JSON list of C-alpha atoms and ligand atoms in Angstrom, two decimals:
[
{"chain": "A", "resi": 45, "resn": "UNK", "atom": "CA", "xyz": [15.42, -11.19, 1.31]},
{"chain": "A", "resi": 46, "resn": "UNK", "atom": "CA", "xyz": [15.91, -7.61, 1.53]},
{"chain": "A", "resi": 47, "resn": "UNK", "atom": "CA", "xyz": [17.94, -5.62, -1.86]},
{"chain": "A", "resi": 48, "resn": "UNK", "atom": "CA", "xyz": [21.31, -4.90, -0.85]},
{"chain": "A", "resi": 49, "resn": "UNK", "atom": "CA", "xyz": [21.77, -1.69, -3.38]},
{"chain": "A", "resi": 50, "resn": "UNK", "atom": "CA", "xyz": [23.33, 1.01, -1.96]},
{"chain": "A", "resi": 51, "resn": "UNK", "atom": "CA", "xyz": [20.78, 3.41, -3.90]},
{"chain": "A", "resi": 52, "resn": "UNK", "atom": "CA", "xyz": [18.19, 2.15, -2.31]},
{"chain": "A", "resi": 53, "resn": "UNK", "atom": "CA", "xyz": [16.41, 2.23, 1.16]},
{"chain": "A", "resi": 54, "resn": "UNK", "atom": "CA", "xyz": [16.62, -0.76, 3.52]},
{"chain": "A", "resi": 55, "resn": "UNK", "atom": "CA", "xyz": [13.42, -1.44, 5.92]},
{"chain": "A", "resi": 56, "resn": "UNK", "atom": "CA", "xyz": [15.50, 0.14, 8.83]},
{"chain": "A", "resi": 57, "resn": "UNK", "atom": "CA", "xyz": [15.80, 3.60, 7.35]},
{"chain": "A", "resi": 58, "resn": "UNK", "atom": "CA", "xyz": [12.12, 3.71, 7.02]},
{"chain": "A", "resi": 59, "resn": "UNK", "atom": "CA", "xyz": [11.84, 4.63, 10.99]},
{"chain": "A", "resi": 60, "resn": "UNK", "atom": "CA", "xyz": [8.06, 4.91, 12.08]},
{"chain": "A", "resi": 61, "resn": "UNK", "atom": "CA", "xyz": [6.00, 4.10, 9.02]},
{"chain": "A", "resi": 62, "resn": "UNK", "atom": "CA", "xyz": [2.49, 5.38, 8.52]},
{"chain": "A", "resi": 63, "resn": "UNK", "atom": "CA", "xyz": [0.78, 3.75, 5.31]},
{"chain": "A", "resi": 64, "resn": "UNK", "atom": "CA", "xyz": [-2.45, 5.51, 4.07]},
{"chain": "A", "resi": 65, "resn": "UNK", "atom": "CA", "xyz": [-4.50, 3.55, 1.47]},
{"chain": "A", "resi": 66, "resn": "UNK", "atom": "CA", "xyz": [-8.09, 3.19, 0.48]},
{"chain": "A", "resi": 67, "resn": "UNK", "atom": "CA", "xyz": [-9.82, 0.03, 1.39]},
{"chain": "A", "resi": 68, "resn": "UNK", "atom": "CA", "xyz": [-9.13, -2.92, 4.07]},
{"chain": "A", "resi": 69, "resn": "UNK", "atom": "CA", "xyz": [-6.66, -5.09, 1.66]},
{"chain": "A", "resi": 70, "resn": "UNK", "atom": "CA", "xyz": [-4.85, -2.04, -0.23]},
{"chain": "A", "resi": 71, "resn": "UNK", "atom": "CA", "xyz": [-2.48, -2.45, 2.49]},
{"chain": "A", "resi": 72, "resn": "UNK", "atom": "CA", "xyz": [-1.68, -5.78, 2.14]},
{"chain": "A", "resi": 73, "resn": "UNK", "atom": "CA", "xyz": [-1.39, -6.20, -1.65]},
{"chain": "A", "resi": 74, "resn": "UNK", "atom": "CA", "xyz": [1.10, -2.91, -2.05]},
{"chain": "A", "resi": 75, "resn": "UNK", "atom": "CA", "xyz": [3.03, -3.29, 1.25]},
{"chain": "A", "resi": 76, "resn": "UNK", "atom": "CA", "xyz": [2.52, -6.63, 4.12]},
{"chain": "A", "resi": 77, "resn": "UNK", "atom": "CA", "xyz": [6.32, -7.38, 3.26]},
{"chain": "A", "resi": 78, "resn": "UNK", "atom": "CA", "xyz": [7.84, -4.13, 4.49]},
{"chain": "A", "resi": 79, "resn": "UNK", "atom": "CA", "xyz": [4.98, -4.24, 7.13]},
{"chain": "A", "resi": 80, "resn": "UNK", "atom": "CA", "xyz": [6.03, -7.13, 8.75]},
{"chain": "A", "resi": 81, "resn": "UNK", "atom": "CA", "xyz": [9.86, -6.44, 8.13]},
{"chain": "A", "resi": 82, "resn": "UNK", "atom": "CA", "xyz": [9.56, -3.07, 9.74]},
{"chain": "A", "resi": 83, "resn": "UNK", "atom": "CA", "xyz": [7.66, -4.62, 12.67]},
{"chain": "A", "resi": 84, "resn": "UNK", "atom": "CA", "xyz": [10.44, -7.17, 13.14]},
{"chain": "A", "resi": 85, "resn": "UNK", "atom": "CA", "xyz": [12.85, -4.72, 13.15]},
{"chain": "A", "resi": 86, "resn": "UNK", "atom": "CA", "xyz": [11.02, -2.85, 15.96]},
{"chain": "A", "resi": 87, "resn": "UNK", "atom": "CA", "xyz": [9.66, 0.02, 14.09]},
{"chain": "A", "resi": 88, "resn": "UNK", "atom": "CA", "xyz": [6.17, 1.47, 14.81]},
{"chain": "A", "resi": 89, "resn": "UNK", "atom": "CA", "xyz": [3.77, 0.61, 12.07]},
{"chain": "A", "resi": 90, "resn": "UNK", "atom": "CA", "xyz": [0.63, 2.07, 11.92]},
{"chain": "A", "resi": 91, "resn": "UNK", "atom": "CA", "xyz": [-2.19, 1.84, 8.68]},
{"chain": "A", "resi": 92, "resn": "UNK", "atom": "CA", "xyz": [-4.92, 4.75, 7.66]},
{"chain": "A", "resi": 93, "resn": "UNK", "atom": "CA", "xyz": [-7.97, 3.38, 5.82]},
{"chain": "A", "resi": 94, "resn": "UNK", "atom": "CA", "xyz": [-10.17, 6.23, 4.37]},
{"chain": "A", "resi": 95, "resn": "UNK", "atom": "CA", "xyz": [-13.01, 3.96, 3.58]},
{"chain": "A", "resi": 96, "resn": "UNK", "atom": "CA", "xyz": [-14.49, 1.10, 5.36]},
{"chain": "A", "resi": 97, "resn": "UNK", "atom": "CA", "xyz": [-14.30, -0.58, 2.19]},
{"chain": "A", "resi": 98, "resn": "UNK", "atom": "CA", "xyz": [-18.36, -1.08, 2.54]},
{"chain": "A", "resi": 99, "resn": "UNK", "atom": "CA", "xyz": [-18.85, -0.90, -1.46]},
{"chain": "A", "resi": 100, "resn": "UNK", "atom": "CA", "xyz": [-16.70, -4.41, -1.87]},
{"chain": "A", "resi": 101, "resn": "UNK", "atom": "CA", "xyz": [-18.57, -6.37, 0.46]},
{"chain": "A", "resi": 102, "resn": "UNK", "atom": "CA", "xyz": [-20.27, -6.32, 4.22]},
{"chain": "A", "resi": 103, "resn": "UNK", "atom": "CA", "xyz": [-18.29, -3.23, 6.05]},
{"chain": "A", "resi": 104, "resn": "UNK", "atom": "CA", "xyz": [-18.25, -5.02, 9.35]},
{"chain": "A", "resi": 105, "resn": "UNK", "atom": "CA", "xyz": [-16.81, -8.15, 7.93]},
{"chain": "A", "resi": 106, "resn": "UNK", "atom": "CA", "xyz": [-14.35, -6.17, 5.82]},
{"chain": "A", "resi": 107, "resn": "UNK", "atom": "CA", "xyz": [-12.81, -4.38, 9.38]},
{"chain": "A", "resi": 108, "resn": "UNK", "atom": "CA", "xyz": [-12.57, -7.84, 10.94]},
{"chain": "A", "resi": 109, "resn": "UNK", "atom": "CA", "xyz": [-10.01, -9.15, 7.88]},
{"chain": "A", "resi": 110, "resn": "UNK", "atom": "CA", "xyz": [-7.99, -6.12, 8.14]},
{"chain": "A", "resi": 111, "resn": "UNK", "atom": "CA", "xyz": [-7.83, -6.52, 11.89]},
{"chain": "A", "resi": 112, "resn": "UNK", "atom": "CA", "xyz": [-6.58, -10.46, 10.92]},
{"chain": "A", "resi": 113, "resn": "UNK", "atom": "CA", "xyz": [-4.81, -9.28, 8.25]},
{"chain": "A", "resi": 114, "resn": "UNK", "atom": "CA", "xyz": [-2.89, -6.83, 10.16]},
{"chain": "A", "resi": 115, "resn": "UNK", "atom": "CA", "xyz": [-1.64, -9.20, 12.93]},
{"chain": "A", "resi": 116, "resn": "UNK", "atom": "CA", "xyz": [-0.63, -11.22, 10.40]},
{"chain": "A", "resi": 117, "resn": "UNK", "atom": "CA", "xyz": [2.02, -8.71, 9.67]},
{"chain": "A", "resi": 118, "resn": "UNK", "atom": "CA", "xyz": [2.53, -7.79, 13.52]},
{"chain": "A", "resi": 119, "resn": "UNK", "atom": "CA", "xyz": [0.35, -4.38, 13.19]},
{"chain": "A", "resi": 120, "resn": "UNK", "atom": "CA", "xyz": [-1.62, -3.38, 16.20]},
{"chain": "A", "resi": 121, "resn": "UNK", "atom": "CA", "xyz": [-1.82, 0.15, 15.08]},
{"chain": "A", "resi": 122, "resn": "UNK", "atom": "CA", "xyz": [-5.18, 1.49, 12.66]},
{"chain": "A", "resi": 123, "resn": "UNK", "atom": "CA", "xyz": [-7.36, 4.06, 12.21]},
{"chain": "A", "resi": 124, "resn": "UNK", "atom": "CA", "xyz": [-10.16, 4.02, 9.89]},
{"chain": "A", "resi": 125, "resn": "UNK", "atom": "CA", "xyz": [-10.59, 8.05, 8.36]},
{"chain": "A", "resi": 126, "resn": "UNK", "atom": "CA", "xyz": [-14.51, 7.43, 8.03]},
{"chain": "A", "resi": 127, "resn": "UNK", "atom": "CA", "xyz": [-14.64, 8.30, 4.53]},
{"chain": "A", "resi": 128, "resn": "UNK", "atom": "CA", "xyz": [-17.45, 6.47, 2.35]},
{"chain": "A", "resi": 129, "resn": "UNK", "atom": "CA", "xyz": [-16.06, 3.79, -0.08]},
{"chain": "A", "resi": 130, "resn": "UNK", "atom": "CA", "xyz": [-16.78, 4.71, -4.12]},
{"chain": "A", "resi": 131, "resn": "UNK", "atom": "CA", "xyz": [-16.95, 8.20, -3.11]},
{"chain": "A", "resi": 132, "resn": "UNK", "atom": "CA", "xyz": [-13.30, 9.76, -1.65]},
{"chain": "A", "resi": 133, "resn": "UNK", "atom": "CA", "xyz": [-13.44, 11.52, -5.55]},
{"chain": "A", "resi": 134, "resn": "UNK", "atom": "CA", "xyz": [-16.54, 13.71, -4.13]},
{"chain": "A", "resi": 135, "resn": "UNK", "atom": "CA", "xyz": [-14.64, 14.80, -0.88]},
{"chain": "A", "resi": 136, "resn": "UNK", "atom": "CA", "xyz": [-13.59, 18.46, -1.03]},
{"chain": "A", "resi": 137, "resn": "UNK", "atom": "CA", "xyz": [-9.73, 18.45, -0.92]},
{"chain": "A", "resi": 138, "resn": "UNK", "atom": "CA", "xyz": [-9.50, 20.45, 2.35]},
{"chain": "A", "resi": 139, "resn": "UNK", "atom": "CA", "xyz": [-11.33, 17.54, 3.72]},
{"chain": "A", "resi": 140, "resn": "UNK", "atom": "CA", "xyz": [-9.22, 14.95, 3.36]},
{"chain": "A", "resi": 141, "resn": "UNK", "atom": "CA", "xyz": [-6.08, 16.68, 3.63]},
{"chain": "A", "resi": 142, "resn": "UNK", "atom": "CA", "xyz": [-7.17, 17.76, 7.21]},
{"chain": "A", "resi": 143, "resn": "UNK", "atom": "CA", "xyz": [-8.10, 14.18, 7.85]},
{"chain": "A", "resi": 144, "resn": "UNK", "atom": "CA", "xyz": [-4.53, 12.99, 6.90]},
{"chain": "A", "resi": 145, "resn": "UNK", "atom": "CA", "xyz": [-2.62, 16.15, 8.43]},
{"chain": "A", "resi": 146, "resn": "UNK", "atom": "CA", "xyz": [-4.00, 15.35, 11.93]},
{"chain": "A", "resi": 147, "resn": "UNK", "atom": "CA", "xyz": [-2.56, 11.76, 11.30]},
{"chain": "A", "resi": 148, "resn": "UNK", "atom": "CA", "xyz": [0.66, 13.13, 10.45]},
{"chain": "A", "resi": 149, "resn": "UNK", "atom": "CA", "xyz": [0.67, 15.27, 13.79]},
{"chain": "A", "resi": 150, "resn": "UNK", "atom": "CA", "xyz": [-0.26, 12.34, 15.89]},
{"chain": "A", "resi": 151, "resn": "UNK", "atom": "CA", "xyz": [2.38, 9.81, 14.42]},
{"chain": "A", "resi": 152, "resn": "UNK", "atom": "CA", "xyz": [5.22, 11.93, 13.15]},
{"chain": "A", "resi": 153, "resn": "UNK", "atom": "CA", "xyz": [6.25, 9.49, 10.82]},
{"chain": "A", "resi": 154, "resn": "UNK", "atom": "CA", "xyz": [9.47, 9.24, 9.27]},
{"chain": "A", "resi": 155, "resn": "UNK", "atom": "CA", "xyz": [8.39, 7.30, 6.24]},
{"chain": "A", "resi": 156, "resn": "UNK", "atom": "CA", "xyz": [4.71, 7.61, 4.35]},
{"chain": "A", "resi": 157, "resn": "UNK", "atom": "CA", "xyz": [3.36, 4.64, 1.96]},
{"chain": "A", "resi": 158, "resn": "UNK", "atom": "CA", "xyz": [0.99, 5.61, -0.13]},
{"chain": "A", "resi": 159, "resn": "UNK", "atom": "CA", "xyz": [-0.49, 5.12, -3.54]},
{"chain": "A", "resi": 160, "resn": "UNK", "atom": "CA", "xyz": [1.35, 7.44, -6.96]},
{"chain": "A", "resi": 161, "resn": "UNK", "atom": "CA", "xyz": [-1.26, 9.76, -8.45]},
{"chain": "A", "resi": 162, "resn": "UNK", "atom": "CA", "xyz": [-1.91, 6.91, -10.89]},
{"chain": "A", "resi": 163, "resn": "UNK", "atom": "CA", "xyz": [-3.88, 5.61, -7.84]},
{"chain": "A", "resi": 164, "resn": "UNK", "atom": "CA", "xyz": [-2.07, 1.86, -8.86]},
{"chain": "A", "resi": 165, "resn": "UNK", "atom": "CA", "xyz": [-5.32, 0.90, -10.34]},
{"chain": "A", "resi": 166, "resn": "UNK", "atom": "CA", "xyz": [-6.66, 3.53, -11.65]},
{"chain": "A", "resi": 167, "resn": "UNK", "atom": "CA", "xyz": [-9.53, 3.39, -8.31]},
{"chain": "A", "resi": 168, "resn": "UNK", "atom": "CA", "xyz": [-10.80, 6.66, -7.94]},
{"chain": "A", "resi": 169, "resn": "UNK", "atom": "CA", "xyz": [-10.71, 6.51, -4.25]},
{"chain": "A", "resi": 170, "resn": "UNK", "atom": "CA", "xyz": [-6.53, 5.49, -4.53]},
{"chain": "A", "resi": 171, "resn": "UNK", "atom": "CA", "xyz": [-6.04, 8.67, -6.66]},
{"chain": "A", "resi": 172, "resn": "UNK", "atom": "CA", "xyz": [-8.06, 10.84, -4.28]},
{"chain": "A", "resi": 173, "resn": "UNK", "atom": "CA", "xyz": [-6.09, 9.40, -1.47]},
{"chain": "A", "resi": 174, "resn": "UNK", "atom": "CA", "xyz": [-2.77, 9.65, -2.92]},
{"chain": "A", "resi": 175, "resn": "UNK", "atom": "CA", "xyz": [-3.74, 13.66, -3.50]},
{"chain": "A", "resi": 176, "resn": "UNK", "atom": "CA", "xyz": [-4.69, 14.00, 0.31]},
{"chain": "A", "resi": 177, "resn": "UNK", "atom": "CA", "xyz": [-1.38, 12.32, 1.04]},
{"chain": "A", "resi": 178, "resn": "UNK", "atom": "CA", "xyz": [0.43, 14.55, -1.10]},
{"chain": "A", "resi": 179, "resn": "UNK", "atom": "CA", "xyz": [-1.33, 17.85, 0.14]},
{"chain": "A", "resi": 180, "resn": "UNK", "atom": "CA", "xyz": [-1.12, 17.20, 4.04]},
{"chain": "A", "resi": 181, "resn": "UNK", "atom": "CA", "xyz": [2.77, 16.11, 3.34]},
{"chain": "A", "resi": 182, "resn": "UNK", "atom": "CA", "xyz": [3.12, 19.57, 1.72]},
{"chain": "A", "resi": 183, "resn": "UNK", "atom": "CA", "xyz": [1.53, 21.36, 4.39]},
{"chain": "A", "resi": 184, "resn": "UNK", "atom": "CA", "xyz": [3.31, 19.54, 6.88]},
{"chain": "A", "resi": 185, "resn": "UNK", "atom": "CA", "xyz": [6.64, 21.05, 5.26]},
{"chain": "A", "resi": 186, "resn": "UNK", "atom": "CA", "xyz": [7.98, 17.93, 3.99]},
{"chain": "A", "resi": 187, "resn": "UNK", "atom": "CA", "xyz": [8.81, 16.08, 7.25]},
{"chain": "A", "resi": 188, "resn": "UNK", "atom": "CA", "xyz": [8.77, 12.40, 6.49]},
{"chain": "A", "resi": 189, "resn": "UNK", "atom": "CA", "xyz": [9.41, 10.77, 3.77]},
{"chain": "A", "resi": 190, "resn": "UNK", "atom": "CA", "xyz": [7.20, 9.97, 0.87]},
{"chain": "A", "resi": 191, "resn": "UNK", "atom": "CA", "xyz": [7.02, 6.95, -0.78]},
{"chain": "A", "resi": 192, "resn": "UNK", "atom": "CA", "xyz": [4.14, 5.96, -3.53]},
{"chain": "A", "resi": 193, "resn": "UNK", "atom": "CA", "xyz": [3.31, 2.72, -4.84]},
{"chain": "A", "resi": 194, "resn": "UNK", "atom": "CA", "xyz": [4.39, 1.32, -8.22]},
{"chain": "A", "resi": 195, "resn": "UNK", "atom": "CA", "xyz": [5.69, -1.67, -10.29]},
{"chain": "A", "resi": 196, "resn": "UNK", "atom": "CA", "xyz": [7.97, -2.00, -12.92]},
{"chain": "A", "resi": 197, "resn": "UNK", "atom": "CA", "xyz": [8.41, -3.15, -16.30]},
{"chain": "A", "resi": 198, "resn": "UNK", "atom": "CA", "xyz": [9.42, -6.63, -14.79]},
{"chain": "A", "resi": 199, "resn": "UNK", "atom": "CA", "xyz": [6.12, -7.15, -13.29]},
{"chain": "A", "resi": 200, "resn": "UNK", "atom": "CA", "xyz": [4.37, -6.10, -16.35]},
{"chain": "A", "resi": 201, "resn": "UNK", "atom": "CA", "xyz": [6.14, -8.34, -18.56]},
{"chain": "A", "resi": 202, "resn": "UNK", "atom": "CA", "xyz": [5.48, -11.28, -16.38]},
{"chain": "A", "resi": 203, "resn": "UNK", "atom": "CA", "xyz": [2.23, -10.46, -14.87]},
{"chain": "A", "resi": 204, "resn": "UNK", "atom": "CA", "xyz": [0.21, -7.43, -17.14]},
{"chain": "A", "resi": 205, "resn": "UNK", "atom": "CA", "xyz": [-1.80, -10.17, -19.11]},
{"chain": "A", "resi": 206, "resn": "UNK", "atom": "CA", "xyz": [-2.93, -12.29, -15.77]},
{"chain": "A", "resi": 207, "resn": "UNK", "atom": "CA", "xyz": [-3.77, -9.15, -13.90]},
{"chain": "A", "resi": 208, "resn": "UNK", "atom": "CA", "xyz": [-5.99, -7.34, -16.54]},
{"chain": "A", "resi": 209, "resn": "UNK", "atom": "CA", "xyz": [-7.91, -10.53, -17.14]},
{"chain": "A", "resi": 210, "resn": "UNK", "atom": "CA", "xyz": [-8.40, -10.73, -13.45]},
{"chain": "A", "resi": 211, "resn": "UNK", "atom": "CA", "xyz": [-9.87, -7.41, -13.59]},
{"chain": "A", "resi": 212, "resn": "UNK", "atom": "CA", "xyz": [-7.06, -5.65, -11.47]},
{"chain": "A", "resi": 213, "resn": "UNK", "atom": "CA", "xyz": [-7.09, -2.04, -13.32]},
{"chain": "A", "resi": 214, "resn": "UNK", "atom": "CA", "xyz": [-10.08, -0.08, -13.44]},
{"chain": "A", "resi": 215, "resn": "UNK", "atom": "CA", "xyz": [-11.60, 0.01, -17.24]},
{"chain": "A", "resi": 216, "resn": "UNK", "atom": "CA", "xyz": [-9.05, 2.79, -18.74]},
{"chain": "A", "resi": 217, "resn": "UNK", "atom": "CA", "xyz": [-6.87, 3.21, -15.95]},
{"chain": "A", "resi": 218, "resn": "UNK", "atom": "CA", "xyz": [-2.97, 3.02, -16.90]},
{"chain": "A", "resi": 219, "resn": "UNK", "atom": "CA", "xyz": [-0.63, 1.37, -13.85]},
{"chain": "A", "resi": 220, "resn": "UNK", "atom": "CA", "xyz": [2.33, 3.27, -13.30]},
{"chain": "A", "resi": 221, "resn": "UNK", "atom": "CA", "xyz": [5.73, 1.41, -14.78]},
{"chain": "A", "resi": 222, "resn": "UNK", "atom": "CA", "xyz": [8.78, 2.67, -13.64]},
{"chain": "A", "resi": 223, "resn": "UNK", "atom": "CA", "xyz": [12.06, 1.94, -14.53]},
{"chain": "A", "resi": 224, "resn": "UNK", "atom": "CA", "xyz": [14.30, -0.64, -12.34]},
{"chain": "A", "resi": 225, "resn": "UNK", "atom": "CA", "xyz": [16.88, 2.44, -11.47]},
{"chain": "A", "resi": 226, "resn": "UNK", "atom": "CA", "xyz": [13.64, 4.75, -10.19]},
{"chain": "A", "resi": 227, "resn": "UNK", "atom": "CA", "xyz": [13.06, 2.47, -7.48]},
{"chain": "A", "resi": 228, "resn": "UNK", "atom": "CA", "xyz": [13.92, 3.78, -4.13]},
{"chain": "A", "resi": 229, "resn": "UNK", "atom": "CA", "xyz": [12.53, 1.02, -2.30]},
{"chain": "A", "resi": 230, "resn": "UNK", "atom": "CA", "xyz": [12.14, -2.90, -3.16]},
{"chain": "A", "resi": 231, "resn": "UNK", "atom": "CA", "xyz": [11.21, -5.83, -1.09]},
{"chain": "A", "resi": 232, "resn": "UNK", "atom": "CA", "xyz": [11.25, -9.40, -2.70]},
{"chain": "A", "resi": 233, "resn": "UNK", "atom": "CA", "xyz": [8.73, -11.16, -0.78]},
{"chain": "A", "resi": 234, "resn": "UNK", "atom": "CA", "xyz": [10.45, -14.55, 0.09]},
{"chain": "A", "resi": 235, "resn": "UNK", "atom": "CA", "xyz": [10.92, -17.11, 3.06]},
{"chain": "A", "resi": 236, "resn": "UNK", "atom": "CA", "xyz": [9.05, -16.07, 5.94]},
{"chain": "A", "resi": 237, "resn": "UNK", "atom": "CA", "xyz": [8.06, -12.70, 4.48]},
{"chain": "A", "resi": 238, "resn": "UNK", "atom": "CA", "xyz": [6.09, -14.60, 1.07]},
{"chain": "A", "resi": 239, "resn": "UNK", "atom": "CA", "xyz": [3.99, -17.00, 4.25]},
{"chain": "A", "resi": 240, "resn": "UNK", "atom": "CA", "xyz": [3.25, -13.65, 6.17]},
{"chain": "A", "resi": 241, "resn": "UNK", "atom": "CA", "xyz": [2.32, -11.67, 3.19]},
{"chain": "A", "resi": 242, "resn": "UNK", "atom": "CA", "xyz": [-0.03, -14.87, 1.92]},
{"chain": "A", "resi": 243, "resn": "UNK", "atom": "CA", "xyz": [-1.52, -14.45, 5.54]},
{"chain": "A", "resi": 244, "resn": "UNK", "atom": "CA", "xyz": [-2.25, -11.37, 5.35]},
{"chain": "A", "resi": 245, "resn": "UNK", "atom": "CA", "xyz": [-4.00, -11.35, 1.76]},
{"chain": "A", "resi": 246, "resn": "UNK", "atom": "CA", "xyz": [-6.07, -14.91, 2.71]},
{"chain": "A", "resi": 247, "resn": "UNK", "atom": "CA", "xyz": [-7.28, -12.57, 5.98]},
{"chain": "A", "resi": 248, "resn": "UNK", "atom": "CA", "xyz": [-8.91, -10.19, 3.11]},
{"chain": "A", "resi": 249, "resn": "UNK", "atom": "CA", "xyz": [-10.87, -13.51, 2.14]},
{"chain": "A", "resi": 250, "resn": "UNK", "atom": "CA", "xyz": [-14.10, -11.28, 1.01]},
{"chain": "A", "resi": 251, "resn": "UNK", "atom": "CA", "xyz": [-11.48, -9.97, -1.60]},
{"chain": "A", "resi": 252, "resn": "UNK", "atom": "CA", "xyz": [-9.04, -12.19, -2.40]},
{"chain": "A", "resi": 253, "resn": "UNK", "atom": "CA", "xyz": [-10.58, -15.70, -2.44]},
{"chain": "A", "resi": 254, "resn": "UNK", "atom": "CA", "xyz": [-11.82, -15.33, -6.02]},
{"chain": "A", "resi": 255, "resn": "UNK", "atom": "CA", "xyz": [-8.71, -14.46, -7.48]},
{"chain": "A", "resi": 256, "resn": "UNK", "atom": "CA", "xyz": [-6.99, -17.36, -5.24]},
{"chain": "A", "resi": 257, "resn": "UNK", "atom": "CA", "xyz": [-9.43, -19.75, -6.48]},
{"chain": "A", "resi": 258, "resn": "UNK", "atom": "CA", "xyz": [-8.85, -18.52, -10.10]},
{"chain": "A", "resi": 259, "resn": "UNK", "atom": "CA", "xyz": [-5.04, -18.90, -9.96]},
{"chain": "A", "resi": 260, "resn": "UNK", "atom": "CA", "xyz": [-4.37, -20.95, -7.41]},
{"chain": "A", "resi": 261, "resn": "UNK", "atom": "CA", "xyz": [-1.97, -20.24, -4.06]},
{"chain": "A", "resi": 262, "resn": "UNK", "atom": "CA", "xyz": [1.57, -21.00, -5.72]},
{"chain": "A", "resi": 263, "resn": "UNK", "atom": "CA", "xyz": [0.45, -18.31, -8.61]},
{"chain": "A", "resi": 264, "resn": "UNK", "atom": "CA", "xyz": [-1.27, -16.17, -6.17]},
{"chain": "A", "resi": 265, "resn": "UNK", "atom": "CA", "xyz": [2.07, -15.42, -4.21]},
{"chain": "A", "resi": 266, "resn": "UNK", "atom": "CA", "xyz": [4.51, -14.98, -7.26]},
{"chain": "A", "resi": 267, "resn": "UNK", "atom": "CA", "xyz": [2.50, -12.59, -8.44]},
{"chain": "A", "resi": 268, "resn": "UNK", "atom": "CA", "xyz": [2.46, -10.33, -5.51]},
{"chain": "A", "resi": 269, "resn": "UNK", "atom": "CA", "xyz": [5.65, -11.28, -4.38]},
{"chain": "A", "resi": 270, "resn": "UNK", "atom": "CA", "xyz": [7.71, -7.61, -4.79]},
{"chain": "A", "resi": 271, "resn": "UNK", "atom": "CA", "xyz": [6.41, -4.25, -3.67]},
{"chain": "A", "resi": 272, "resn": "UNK", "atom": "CA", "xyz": [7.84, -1.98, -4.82]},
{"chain": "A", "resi": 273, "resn": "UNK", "atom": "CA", "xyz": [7.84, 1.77, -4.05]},
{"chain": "A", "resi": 274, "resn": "UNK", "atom": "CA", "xyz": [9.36, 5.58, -5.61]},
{"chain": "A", "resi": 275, "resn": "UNK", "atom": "CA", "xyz": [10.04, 8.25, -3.72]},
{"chain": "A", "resi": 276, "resn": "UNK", "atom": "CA", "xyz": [8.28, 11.56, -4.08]},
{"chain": "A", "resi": 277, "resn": "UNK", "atom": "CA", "xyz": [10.98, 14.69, -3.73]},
{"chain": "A", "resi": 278, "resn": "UNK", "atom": "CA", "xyz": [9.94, 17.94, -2.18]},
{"chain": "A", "resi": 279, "resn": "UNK", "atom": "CA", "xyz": [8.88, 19.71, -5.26]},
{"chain": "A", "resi": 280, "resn": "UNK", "atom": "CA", "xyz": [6.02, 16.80, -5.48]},
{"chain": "A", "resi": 281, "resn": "UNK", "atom": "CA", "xyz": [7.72, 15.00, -8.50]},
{"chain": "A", "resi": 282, "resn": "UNK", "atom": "CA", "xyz": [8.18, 11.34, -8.21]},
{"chain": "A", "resi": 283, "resn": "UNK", "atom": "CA", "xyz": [11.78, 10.84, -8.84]},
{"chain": "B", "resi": 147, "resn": "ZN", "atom": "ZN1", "xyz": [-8.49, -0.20, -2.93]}
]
């Protein structure tokens, strides 16, 4: 079920919705639920990978989950940037903010997912994506909206322990927390959204079979059941 808040954004205002992440399964951990709503409610989706995610497994086999995992959510729409996984750090800037300013050309999107500058992990490919993001947003002058990924002190409480001992964060990294009432977006993933959402995470099975063996499906699905999302304002802040 969608929030009903007034303050926040409902899956229709998002309009055309480009989402930018790292690796094939990003996508589906931080945002299948407002994937799949979006694509119900007849809104083009369409998902930038800047690796082929070759460093967590057999590249080939990675592009065919996030092709399953995608039309799991009802996305026909990708584009892999052809960046090398483990290594989006090394890229000049200028490089990968061209590479994500032609998307924005070609899509126009109303409504950018990305990762915050914490890079949600700590991955150093998330935070090099999130400033690509950032800078061809800037350039562009501002014309969608952008929102980054986050969670909140609800999901820490309930989930911080079972996630660092599943080796979730990066060694140091700090996840972003935000507060309920800096939360411009929030899907609970429920009902037909939580069985489309599971779909789309089982597709990633080179990735996510370990830690569904090691929690078990019921588990698996509360724990990623809300995504959750700020939004960044034009001075680059999130709010
Ligand atoms: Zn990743």
């Amino acid at each position: 079920m969608r929030d009903r808040r007034p303050d926040r954004l409902h899956i229709t205002d998002l309009g055309t919705v480009l989402g930018v992440w790292a690796h094939p399964d990003d996508e589906a951990f931080l945002s299948a639920a407002v994937m799949a709503q979006a694509r119900d409610a007849g809104q083009r989706v369409v998902v930038a990978t800047a690796t082929g995610g070759e460093a967590g497994g057999n590249g080939e086999e990675r592009s065919r989950e996030l092709m399953r995992s995608l039309a799991a959510v009802g996305v026909t729409e990708h584009e892999f940037l052809g960046f090398h996984d483990g290594h989006c750090d090394g890229v000049p800037m200028d490089g990968g903010v061209a590479a994500v300013r032609r998307l924005l050309e070609q899509i126009r999107p109303d409504t950018i997912l990305t990762f915050g500058p914490d890079g949600m992990t700590g991955h150093g490919d998330h935070v090099a994506v999130s400033r690509w993001v950032t800078g061809a947003w800037r350039a562009s002058g501002h014309r969608s909206r952008l929102l980054h990924a986050t969670l909140t002190g609800s999901f820490h409480r309930r989930w911080g322990a079972l996630s660092s001992a599943n080796g979730i964060w990066m060694p140091g990294a700090v996840p972003p927390s935000v507060p309920d009432k800096a939360v411009a977006l929030h899907v609970s993933v429920t009902g037909a959204s939580a069985d489309r959402k599971f779909a789309a995470l089982q597709a990633h099975a080179s990735q996510t079979d370990g830690l569904l063996r090691a929690v078990g499906d019921e588990m698996f699905r509360d724990w990623w059941a809300a995504e959750t999302f700020v939004e960044v304002d034009a001075i680059g802040a999130a709010a």
